[in-house]
Coordinates of C-alpha atoms in Angstrom, one line a residue:
M1 CA -25.1 -29.6 27.0
N2 CA -25.2 -32.2 24.2
S3 CA -28.2 -30.5 22.6
E4 CA -26.3 -27.2 22.7
F5 CA -23.3 -28.7 21.2
R6 CA -25.4 -30.3 18.4
S7 CA -27.1 -27.0 17.7
S8 CA -23.9 -25.0 17.4
P9 CA -23.1 -26.1 13.9
G10 CA -26.5 -25.0 12.9
R11 CA -26.0 -21.6 14.4
L12 CA -22.6 -21.3 12.7
R13 CA -24.2 -22.2 9.4
Q14 CA -27.0 -19.8 9.9
F15 CA -24.5 -17.0 10.8
S16 CA -22.4 -17.8 7.6
I17 CA -25.6 -17.6 5.5
Q18 CA -26.8 -14.4 7.0
N19 CA -23.4 -12.7 7.2
P20 CA -21.2 -13.7 4.3
E21 CA -19.8 -10.2 3.9
F22 CA -18.4 -10.2 7.4
I23 CA -16.9 -13.6 6.9
I24 CA -15.2 -12.5 3.7
I25 CA -13.9 -9.3 5.3
G26 CA -12.7 -11.3 8.4
L27 CA -10.9 -13.9 6.3
L28 CA -9.2 -11.3 4.0
T29 CA -8.1 -9.3 7.1
L30 CA -6.7 -12.5 8.6
V31 CA -4.7 -13.0 5.3
Y32 CA -3.3 -9.5 5.5
L33 CA -2.3 -10.0 9.2
L34 CA -0.7 -13.4 8.7
L35 CA 1.2 -12.8 5.5
P36 CA 3.2 -9.5 5.9
T37 CA 6.1 -9.2 3.4
Q38 CA 9.6 -9.9 4.5
N39 CA 10.9 -8.1 1.4
S40 CA 10.0 -4.5 2.4
T41 CA 10.7 -1.6 0.1
L42 CA 13.2 1.1 0.7
D43 CA 10.3 3.5 1.5
A44 CA 8.9 1.1 4.0
W45 CA 12.2 0.9 5.8
Y46 CA 12.5 4.7 5.8
Y47 CA 9.1 5.4 7.2
A48 CA 9.7 2.7 9.9
A49 CA 13.0 4.3 10.7
C50 CA 11.4 7.7 11.1
V51 CA 8.7 6.3 13.4
R52 CA 11.1 4.2 15.4
H53 CA 13.5 7.0 16.1
G54 CA 11.2 10.0 15.8
H55 CA 13.0 11.4 12.8
E56 CA 11.3 13.4 10.0
L57 CA 7.8 12.4 11.0
L58 CA 6.0 15.1 9.1
L59 CA 6.7 14.4 5.4
A60 CA 5.1 16.6 2.8
H61 CA 3.8 14.0 0.4
H62 CA 1.9 12.1 3.2
L63 CA 1.9 14.5 6.1
L64 CA 0.1 12.4 8.8
Y65 CA 1.1 8.9 7.9
N66 CA 4.2 8.8 10.1
P67 CA 2.7 10.6 13.1
V68 CA -0.2 8.2 13.1
G69 CA 2.3 5.3 12.9
W70 CA 4.3 6.8 15.8
L71 CA 1.1 7.0 17.9
W72 CA 0.2 3.4 17.0
V73 CA 3.7 2.1 17.9
T74 CA 3.8 4.2 21.1
A75 CA 0.4 2.7 22.2
L76 CA 1.5 -0.8 21.4
R77 CA 4.7 -0.3 23.4
A78 CA 2.7 1.0 26.3
V79 CA 0.6 -2.1 26.3
G80 CA 3.0 -4.8 25.3
G81 CA 6.6 -3.6 25.9
D82 CA 9.1 -4.1 23.1
V83 CA 7.6 -3.8 19.6
D84 CA 9.2 -4.2 16.2
T85 CA 8.3 -1.0 14.5
L86 CA 8.3 -2.2 11.0
A87 CA 6.1 -5.2 11.8
A88 CA 3.7 -3.1 13.9
L89 CA 3.2 -0.6 11.0
K90 CA 2.3 -3.5 8.7
V91 CA -0.3 -4.6 11.2
L92 CA -1.8 -1.1 11.1
N93 CA -2.1 -1.2 7.3
A94 CA -3.7 -4.7 7.5
L95 CA -6.3 -3.5 9.9
A96 CA -6.9 -0.4 7.8
A97 CA -7.4 -2.6 4.7
G98 CA -10.0 -4.6 6.6
G99 CA -11.6 -1.4 7.7
S100 CA -11.8 -0.2 4.1
L101 CA -13.7 -3.3 3.1
L102 CA -16.1 -2.7 6.0
V103 CA -16.8 0.8 4.7
L104 CA -17.1 -0.4 1.1
R105 CA -19.7 -3.0 2.3
Q106 CA -21.8 -0.1 3.7
L107 CA -21.4 1.9 0.6
L108 CA -22.3 -1.0 -1.8
R109 CA -25.3 -1.9 0.3
R110 CA -26.7 1.6 -0.2
L111 CA -26.0 1.6 -3.9
R112 CA -27.0 -1.9 -4.9
P113 CA -30.7 -3.0 -5.2
A114 CA -32.2 -4.4 -2.0
G115 CA -31.7 -8.1 -1.6
T116 CA -28.7 -8.4 -4.0
T117 CA -25.4 -9.9 -3.1
V118 CA -22.4 -7.8 -2.0
W119 CA -19.8 -10.2 -0.7
P120 CA -18.4 -11.2 -4.2
W121 CA -17.5 -7.6 -4.8
L122 CA -15.7 -7.4 -1.5
L123 CA -13.8 -10.5 -2.4
L124 CA -12.8 -9.0 -5.7
V125 CA -11.5 -5.8 -4.2
G126 CA -9.8 -7.4 -1.2
A127 CA -8.1 -10.0 -3.4
S128 CA -6.7 -7.5 -5.9
F129 CA -2.9 -7.4 -5.8
G130 CA -2.7 -3.6 -5.1
V131 CA -4.7 -4.1 -2.0
L132 CA -2.9 -7.3 -0.9
R133 CA 0.5 -5.7 -1.5
F134 CA 0.0 -2.6 0.5
A135 CA -2.1 -4.2 3.2
T136 CA 1.0 -6.3 4.0
E137 CA 3.6 -3.6 3.7
N138 CA 4.5 -0.3 5.5
E139 CA 3.5 2.1 2.7
A140 CA 1.3 5.2 2.9
Y141 CA -1.5 4.1 0.5
I142 CA -4.1 2.1 2.5
L143 CA -5.0 4.5 5.3
P144 CA -6.0 7.3 2.9
V145 CA -8.2 4.8 0.9
L146 CA -10.0 4.0 4.1
L147 CA -10.6 7.8 4.7
S148 CA -11.6 8.5 1.2
L149 CA -14.1 5.6 1.3
L150 CA -15.6 7.1 4.4
G151 CA -15.9 10.4 2.4
S152 CA -17.7 8.5 -0.3
L153 CA -20.0 6.8 2.1
A154 CA -21.0 10.2 3.6
W155 CA -21.4 11.7 0.2
A156 CA -23.7 8.8 -0.8
R157 CA -25.7 9.3 2.3
Y158 CA -26.1 13.0 1.3
Q159 CA -27.2 12.1 -2.2
L160 CA -29.5 9.3 -1.2
G161 CA -30.7 10.4 2.2
G162 CA -32.4 13.7 1.5
W163 CA -29.4 16.0 0.9
K164 CA -28.7 16.6 4.5
L165 CA -25.8 19.1 4.9
R166 CA -24.3 17.2 7.8
H167 CA -23.5 14.3 5.5
L168 CA -22.0 16.6 3.0
A169 CA -19.8 18.2 5.6
A170 CA -18.7 14.8 6.8
A171 CA -17.9 13.8 3.2
G172 CA -15.7 17.0 2.8
F173 CA -14.0 16.3 6.1
W174 CA -13.0 12.7 5.4
A175 CA -12.0 13.4 1.8
A176 CA -9.8 16.3 3.0
L177 CA -8.3 14.2 5.8
A178 CA -7.3 11.6 3.3
C179 CA -5.3 14.2 1.4
L180 CA -3.2 14.7 4.6
F181 CA -2.4 11.0 4.5
H182 CA -1.4 11.2 0.9
Q183 CA -1.6 14.1 -1.6
I184 CA -2.8 11.8 -4.4
H185 CA -6.2 11.7 -2.8
F186 CA -6.8 15.3 -3.8
C187 CA -8.2 13.7 -7.0
W188 CA -10.8 11.9 -4.9
W189 CA -11.7 15.1 -3.0
L190 CA -11.9 17.0 -6.3
G191 CA -14.2 14.4 -7.9
L192 CA -16.7 14.6 -5.1
L193 CA -16.5 18.4 -5.3
L194 CA -17.4 18.3 -9.0
G195 CA -20.2 15.8 -8.2
T196 CA -21.5 18.2 -5.5
A197 CA -21.4 21.1 -8.0
Y198 CA -23.4 19.3 -10.6
Y199 CA -25.8 17.2 -8.5
A200 CA -26.6 19.3 -5.4
P201 CA -30.2 20.5 -5.5
G202 CA -31.2 24.1 -4.8
A203 CA -28.5 26.3 -3.4
K204 CA -25.4 24.9 -5.0
L205 CA -23.1 27.5 -3.6
R206 CA -24.1 26.7 -0.1
A207 CA -23.6 23.0 -0.8
L208 CA -20.1 23.7 -2.3
L209 CA -19.1 25.7 0.7
V210 CA -20.3 23.1 3.2
Y211 CA -18.3 20.4 1.3
A212 CA -15.2 22.6 0.7
L213 CA -14.8 24.3 4.1
P214 CA -13.4 21.3 5.9
A215 CA -10.6 21.3 3.3
L216 CA -9.2 24.3 5.1
L217 CA -7.8 21.7 7.5
V218 CA -5.2 20.9 4.8
P219 CA -3.4 24.3 4.5
V220 CA -3.7 24.8 8.2
A221 CA -1.9 21.5 8.8
Y222 CA 0.8 22.4 6.3
V223 CA 1.3 25.8 7.8
A224 CA 1.5 24.3 11.3
T225 CA 4.2 22.0 10.0
L226 CA 6.6 24.7 8.7
P227 CA 8.2 25.4 12.1
Y228 CA 8.9 21.6 12.5
W229 CA 11.2 21.9 9.4
Q230 CA 12.6 25.3 10.5
Q231 CA 10.9 27.1 7.6
P232 CA 9.6 30.6 7.7
L233 CA 5.8 31.2 7.7
T234 CA 5.7 32.6 4.2
V235 CA 3.7 31.7 1.1
A236 CA 6.8 30.8 -0.8
A237 CA 8.0 28.4 1.9
L238 CA 4.6 26.8 2.2
W239 CA 4.4 26.3 -1.6
R240 CA 7.9 24.7 -1.7
F241 CA 7.1 22.5 1.2
V242 CA 3.7 21.3 -0.1
F243 CA 5.4 20.4 -3.5
H244 CA 8.7 19.3 -1.8
D245 CA 8.9 16.0 -3.7
Y246 CA 8.7 17.7 -7.1
Y247 CA 11.3 20.3 -6.2
A248 CA 13.6 17.5 -4.8
G249 CA 13.1 15.4 -7.9
T250 CA 11.7 12.4 -6.0
A251 CA 8.3 12.9 -7.8
T252 CA 8.1 13.7 -11.5
G253 CA 5.3 14.2 -14.0
S254 CA 5.1 13.9 -17.8
V255 CA 3.0 12.3 -20.5
S256 CA 4.8 10.0 -22.9
G257 CA 4.3 6.8 -24.8
H258 CA 6.5 5.0 -22.3
G259 CA 4.4 6.3 -19.4
L260 CA 1.2 5.3 -21.1
L261 CA 2.5 1.8 -21.6
L262 CA 3.6 1.6 -18.0
S263 CA 0.2 2.9 -17.0
V264 CA -1.6 0.0 -18.8
V265 CA 0.8 -2.6 -17.4
N266 CA 0.6 -1.2 -13.8
L267 CA -3.2 -1.0 -14.0
G268 CA -3.3 -4.7 -14.8
R269 CA -0.8 -5.3 -11.9
T270 CA -3.1 -3.5 -9.6
F271 CA -5.4 -6.6 -9.9
V272 CA -3.0 -9.4 -10.8
Q273 CA 0.6 -9.9 -9.7
V274 CA 3.0 -10.0 -12.6
H275 CA 6.8 -9.9 -11.7
G276 CA 10.1 -11.3 -12.9
S277 CA 10.3 -13.5 -9.9
M278 CA 7.4 -15.6 -11.3
L279 CA 9.7 -17.5 -13.7
A280 CA 12.1 -18.2 -10.9
L281 CA 9.3 -19.4 -8.7
L282 CA 7.9 -21.7 -11.4
R283 CA 11.4 -23.2 -11.9
Q284 CA 11.8 -23.8 -8.2
Y285 CA 8.2 -24.8 -7.5
P286 CA 6.7 -26.4 -10.7
A287 CA 3.4 -27.2 -8.9
L288 CA 2.6 -23.5 -9.1
G289 CA 1.7 -24.2 -12.7
L290 CA -1.5 -25.8 -11.4
V291 CA -2.4 -22.4 -9.9
G292 CA -2.1 -20.9 -13.3
L293 CA -4.4 -23.6 -14.8
A294 CA -7.0 -23.0 -12.0
F295 CA -6.7 -19.3 -12.6
L296 CA -7.4 -19.7 -16.3
G297 CA -10.3 -22.1 -15.6
L298 CA -11.9 -19.6 -13.2
L299 CA -11.5 -16.8 -15.7
A300 CA -13.1 -18.8 -18.4
Y301 CA -16.0 -19.7 -16.0
A302 CA -16.4 -16.1 -15.0
G303 CA -16.4 -15.0 -18.7
W304 CA -19.1 -17.6 -19.5
L305 CA -21.2 -16.4 -16.7
L306 CA -20.7 -12.8 -17.8
G307 CA -21.9 -13.7 -21.2
L308 CA -25.0 -15.3 -19.9
G309 CA -25.7 -12.3 -17.7
F310 CA -25.2 -9.9 -20.5
R311 CA -27.8 -11.7 -22.6
R312 CA -30.3 -11.8 -19.8
R313 CA -29.8 -8.2 -18.7
N314 CA -33.2 -7.1 -20.0
Q315 CA -34.8 -9.7 -17.7
V316 CA -33.1 -8.1 -14.8
V317 CA -34.5 -4.7 -15.8
E318 CA -38.0 -6.2 -16.1
S319 CA -37.8 -7.9 -12.7
G320 CA -37.2 -4.6 -11.1
T321 CA -33.9 -5.6 -9.4
V322 CA -32.0 -2.7 -10.8
A323 CA -30.4 0.3 -9.1
S324 CA -32.7 3.4 -8.7
A325 CA -32.1 6.5 -10.7
A326 CA -31.0 8.2 -7.5
V327 CA -27.8 6.0 -7.5
L328 CA -26.7 7.4 -10.9
P329 CA -25.1 10.6 -9.5
V330 CA -23.0 8.5 -7.1
V331 CA -21.9 6.2 -9.9
L332 CA -21.0 9.0 -12.3
S333 CA -19.2 11.0 -9.6
H334 CA -17.1 8.1 -8.7
L335 CA -16.4 7.4 -12.4
V336 CA -15.0 11.0 -12.5
V337 CA -12.9 10.2 -9.4
L338 CA -11.6 7.1 -11.0
G339 CA -10.8 9.0 -14.2
L340 CA -8.9 11.7 -12.3
Q341 CA -6.9 9.2 -10.2
L342 CA -5.9 7.3 -13.3
L343 CA -5.0 10.4 -15.2
F344 CA -2.7 11.5 -12.4
A345 CA -1.1 8.1 -12.3
V346 CA -0.5 8.4 -16.1
Y347 CA 1.0 11.8 -15.6
S348 CA 3.2 10.3 -12.8
E349 CA 4.7 8.0 -15.5
G350 CA 2.4 5.1 -14.7
N351 CA 3.0 5.1 -11.0
A352 CA 1.5 1.8 -9.8
E353 CA 1.2 3.0 -6.2
F354 CA -1.2 5.7 -7.4
M355 CA -3.6 3.1 -8.7
V356 CA -4.2 1.2 -5.4
M357 CA -7.6 2.9 -5.1
A358 CA -8.7 1.7 -8.5
P359 CA -10.3 -1.7 -7.4
A360 CA -12.6 0.0 -4.9
L361 CA -13.5 2.9 -7.2
L362 CA -14.1 0.5 -10.1
T363 CA -16.3 -1.7 -7.9
V364 CA -18.4 1.3 -6.8
V365 CA -19.0 2.2 -10.4
V366 CA -19.6 -1.3 -11.9
A367 CA -21.4 -2.9 -8.9
A368 CA -23.9 0.0 -8.7
G369 CA -24.1 0.8 -12.4
L370 CA -24.4 -2.7 -13.8
P371 CA -26.5 -4.7 -11.3
W372 CA -27.2 -7.4 -13.9
L373 CA -23.6 -8.7 -13.5
P374 CA -23.9 -12.3 -12.1
P375 CA -22.6 -12.5 -8.6
R376 CA -21.1 -16.0 -9.4
A377 CA -19.1 -14.4 -12.1
V378 CA -17.7 -11.8 -9.8
A379 CA -17.1 -14.4 -7.1
A380 CA -15.2 -16.6 -9.6
L381 CA -13.1 -13.7 -10.7
G382 CA -12.3 -12.7 -7.1
L383 CA -11.4 -16.3 -6.2
A384 CA -9.1 -16.5 -9.3
L385 CA -7.4 -13.3 -8.2
L386 CA -7.0 -14.5 -4.6
G387 CA -5.5 -17.8 -5.6
W388 CA -3.1 -16.3 -8.1
N389 CA -2.0 -13.3 -6.0
L390 CA -1.5 -15.6 -2.9
A391 CA 0.6 -18.1 -4.9
F392 CA 2.8 -15.6 -6.8
G393 CA 2.6 -12.6 -4.5
L394 CA 1.9 -12.8 -0.8
V395 CA 3.0 -16.3 0.1
P396 CA 6.4 -16.1 -1.6
S397 CA 6.9 -12.5 -0.3
H398 CA 6.2 -13.7 3.2
Y399 CA 8.2 -16.9 3.3
L400 CA 11.0 -16.3 0.8
R401 CA 13.8 -13.7 0.7
F402 CA 14.0 -12.3 -2.8
A403 CA 17.0 -10.0 -2.1
N404 CA 19.4 -9.8 0.8
T405 CA 21.4 -6.6 1.5
G406 CA 23.2 -8.4 4.4
I407 CA 22.1 -5.6 6.7
A408 CA 20.7 -6.8 10.0
P409 CA 21.5 -6.1 13.7
N410 CA 25.0 -7.2 14.5
S411 CA 25.6 -8.4 10.9
P412 CA 29.2 -8.5 9.6
L413 CA 28.3 -6.1 6.7
L414 CA 26.7 -3.6 9.0
G415 CA 29.7 -3.6 11.3
Q416 CA 32.1 -3.4 8.3
I417 CA 30.3 -0.4 6.8
L418 CA 30.4 1.5 10.1
S419 CA 33.9 0.5 11.1
E420 CA 35.6 1.0 7.8
P421 CA 34.7 4.6 6.7
T422 CA 37.6 4.7 4.2
S423 CA 36.2 1.6 2.3
W424 CA 33.7 2.0 -0.4
F425 CA 30.5 -0.1 -0.8
L426 CA 28.9 0.1 -4.3
L427 CA 25.6 -1.6 -3.7
D428 CA 22.7 -2.7 -6.0
N429 CA 20.0 -0.9 -4.0
H430 CA 22.1 1.4 -1.9
N431 CA 19.0 3.5 -0.8
L432 CA 17.5 0.3 0.7
T433 CA 20.7 -0.3 2.5
L434 CA 20.9 3.3 3.8
N435 CA 17.3 3.1 5.1
Q436 CA 18.0 -0.2 6.8
L437 CA 21.1 1.3 8.4
H438 CA 18.9 4.2 9.5
Y439 CA 16.4 1.8 11.0
H440 CA 19.0 -0.3 12.9
T441 CA 21.3 2.4 14.0
G442 CA 19.1 5.5 14.5
R443 CA 21.4 7.6 12.4
A444 CA 19.4 9.7 10.0
E445 CA 22.5 10.6 7.9
G446 CA 23.7 7.6 6.0
P447 CA 27.4 6.8 5.9
A448 CA 29.1 8.5 2.9
N449 CA 30.9 5.3 1.9
V450 CA 27.7 3.7 0.7
L451 CA 27.2 4.4 -3.0
P452 CA 25.1 3.0 -5.9
A453 CA 26.4 0.0 -8.0
P454 CA 28.7 1.0 -10.9
T455 CA 25.8 0.9 -13.4
L456 CA 23.9 3.6 -11.6
L457 CA 27.0 5.5 -10.4
V458 CA 28.1 6.3 -13.9
Q459 CA 24.7 7.9 -14.7
R460 CA 25.1 10.6 -12.1
P461 CA 25.6 14.1 -13.5
G462 CA 29.1 14.6 -14.8
Q463 CA 30.0 10.9 -14.6
S464 CA 30.9 8.4 -17.3
P465 CA 32.4 4.9 -17.6
A466 CA 35.9 6.4 -18.1
R467 CA 35.6 8.7 -15.1
F468 CA 34.3 5.9 -12.9
R469 CA 37.3 3.6 -13.8
E470 CA 39.7 6.4 -13.1
W471 CA 38.0 7.1 -9.8
L472 CA 38.3 3.4 -9.0
R473 CA 42.0 3.2 -9.8
T474 CA 42.6 6.3 -7.6
Q475 CA 40.8 4.7 -4.6
L476 CA 42.8 1.5 -5.0
R477 CA 46.1 3.3 -5.4
N478 CA 45.4 5.2 -2.2
G479 CA 44.8 2.0 -0.3
H480 CA 41.0 2.2 0.0
R481 CA 39.1 -1.1 -0.3
V482 CA 36.1 -1.1 -2.7
F483 CA 33.3 -3.7 -2.5
T484 CA 30.2 -4.2 -4.7
T485 CA 27.1 -6.4 -4.7
G486 CA 26.6 -5.9 -8.4
L487 CA 28.2 -9.1 -9.6
D488 CA 27.1 -12.8 -9.8
G489 CA 23.8 -12.6 -7.9
P490 CA 20.5 -14.2 -8.9
Q491 CA 19.4 -12.8 -12.3
L492 CA 15.6 -12.3 -11.8
L493 CA 13.8 -10.9 -14.8
D494 CA 12.9 -7.6 -13.2
R495 CA 13.0 -4.1 -14.5
A496 CA 16.6 -3.4 -13.5
Q497 CA 17.7 -6.6 -15.3
L498 CA 15.8 -5.7 -18.4
V499 CA 17.1 -2.1 -18.5
Y500 CA 20.7 -2.6 -17.3
G501 CA 21.5 -6.2 -18.0
N502 CA 25.1 -7.1 -17.0
Q503 CA 26.6 -3.6 -17.3
N504 CA 28.3 -3.9 -13.9
A505 CA 30.6 -6.6 -15.2
E506 CA 31.4 -4.6 -18.3
L507 CA 32.3 -1.5 -16.2
L508 CA 34.6 -3.6 -14.0
R509 CA 36.4 -5.4 -16.9
G510 CA 40.2 -5.2 -16.3
F511 CA 39.9 -5.2 -12.5
R512 CA 40.4 -8.3 -10.4
T513 CA 37.4 -9.3 -8.3
V514 CA 37.3 -11.6 -5.2
K515 CA 34.2 -12.8 -3.4
A516 CA 34.4 -11.5 0.2
D517 CA 31.0 -12.6 1.6
S518 CA 27.6 -14.0 0.6
F519 CA 24.0 -13.4 1.6
P520 CA 21.5 -16.2 1.0
T521 CA 18.2 -15.6 -0.9
A522 CA 15.5 -18.0 -2.1
F523 CA 17.0 -18.0 -5.6
G524 CA 20.7 -18.2 -4.7
P525 CA 23.3 -16.1 -2.9
Y526 CA 24.1 -12.5 -3.4
Y527 CA 27.8 -11.8 -3.1
L528 CA 29.8 -9.0 -1.6
T529 CA 32.7 -8.8 -4.0
E530 CA 36.0 -6.9 -3.4
I531 CA 37.4 -5.0 -6.4
R532 CA 41.2 -5.0 -6.7

């Protein structure tokens, strides 16, 4: 027994040497599972409410995300009884993120020269803020990345394994299925289609048909969904349902200087967390400055190693440890996919959510296309991202409450909103409150007495500051109470603060305000203020 005990550290060390990729994937998945956010977005609450109560499961923009979530939660309830739906859906995304890294490992091992290191690239992707953010949240962006990577793996097998049509059919199936989990992955499917058209040997038309035929699954699924929404089986109804978010105004598209600037900023934020809460965190926890210094030090070290690698790149070529020419079609096709995804994100006014696939795609292109990059440089960069994003992203989001709507089961504000239908509640993020109400009460239709804060209310069509003040006076004269959370809360340097500043106070000038309740956050209380 003693000899076995003494030999176990040796076996553990041998396993870690032989399987560093699995260790990295396992540790990152553990991070995703242990640090779910407690500051969920309004969409996260809405999807969780739909899954919990079986409402509006088939949403046009990501048709199968809620149904799969419903099946997941139903299975967990069958095994373990009572389950918190929102928490369970975050677990599903954490596991999907770990699965994405496993598939990426297989893909990189096929594309990189034999004997070269893969685990630093997995660390780099898994530590990127876009992946960390959505792996710890209930949003519809991680599961389709997993499916699209499965499509890319099958496409690489087709390209590198003798152009077997079964691999091409599998690539088309996974890429099409990803589109049913989020429409943005049409760009990934299209990029692989273009790669098939250009690189398929021999009968290109046959190859295109084999890849494209599984995509018929997408229109069939959408047609089958029309009766769920009581829509007629017509082309016009199908068209409007597929593009529902654009017709409803919840998704927009345009190209502008502002959108280009946002695109650059959000592409950077896909890798590194940058948010207005950082200044508040540094004031409250000055030791976080050491994380910033370590981050800069690791970046400098990675840059130095990259410089050395660049100067020695010819030696790598001469040594023969370079990617084969067969890999080039995979690299270029994924470069096209990356370009299409980013162009659509720019068209969507710099939508950061549409860039979550960028770390994996960029890694496929760079890791396979530039094998001379020093693994230590990539590892140092990945470690820098992990430290920074944990310190300023995941850990605060898990342990600290950034905002507090006051909505929780049996909370006073929840009871007040439901029991005082003639009172008005002008709330900072009223859609978040409405979705939380939906989650806790099971009522899909939100109460009509919950409205946006004054700053946003006056921007509605036909509204103005003068009309808002007149409406407010009318409500008060008629004996209706009016509350707002738009005054005296923590002033984080976020987008809303930069755009709107203290306009709520300006709009309420001349009215008397009295604090009625408070909701604690990590940066000070939010107040429910009565306007009189």
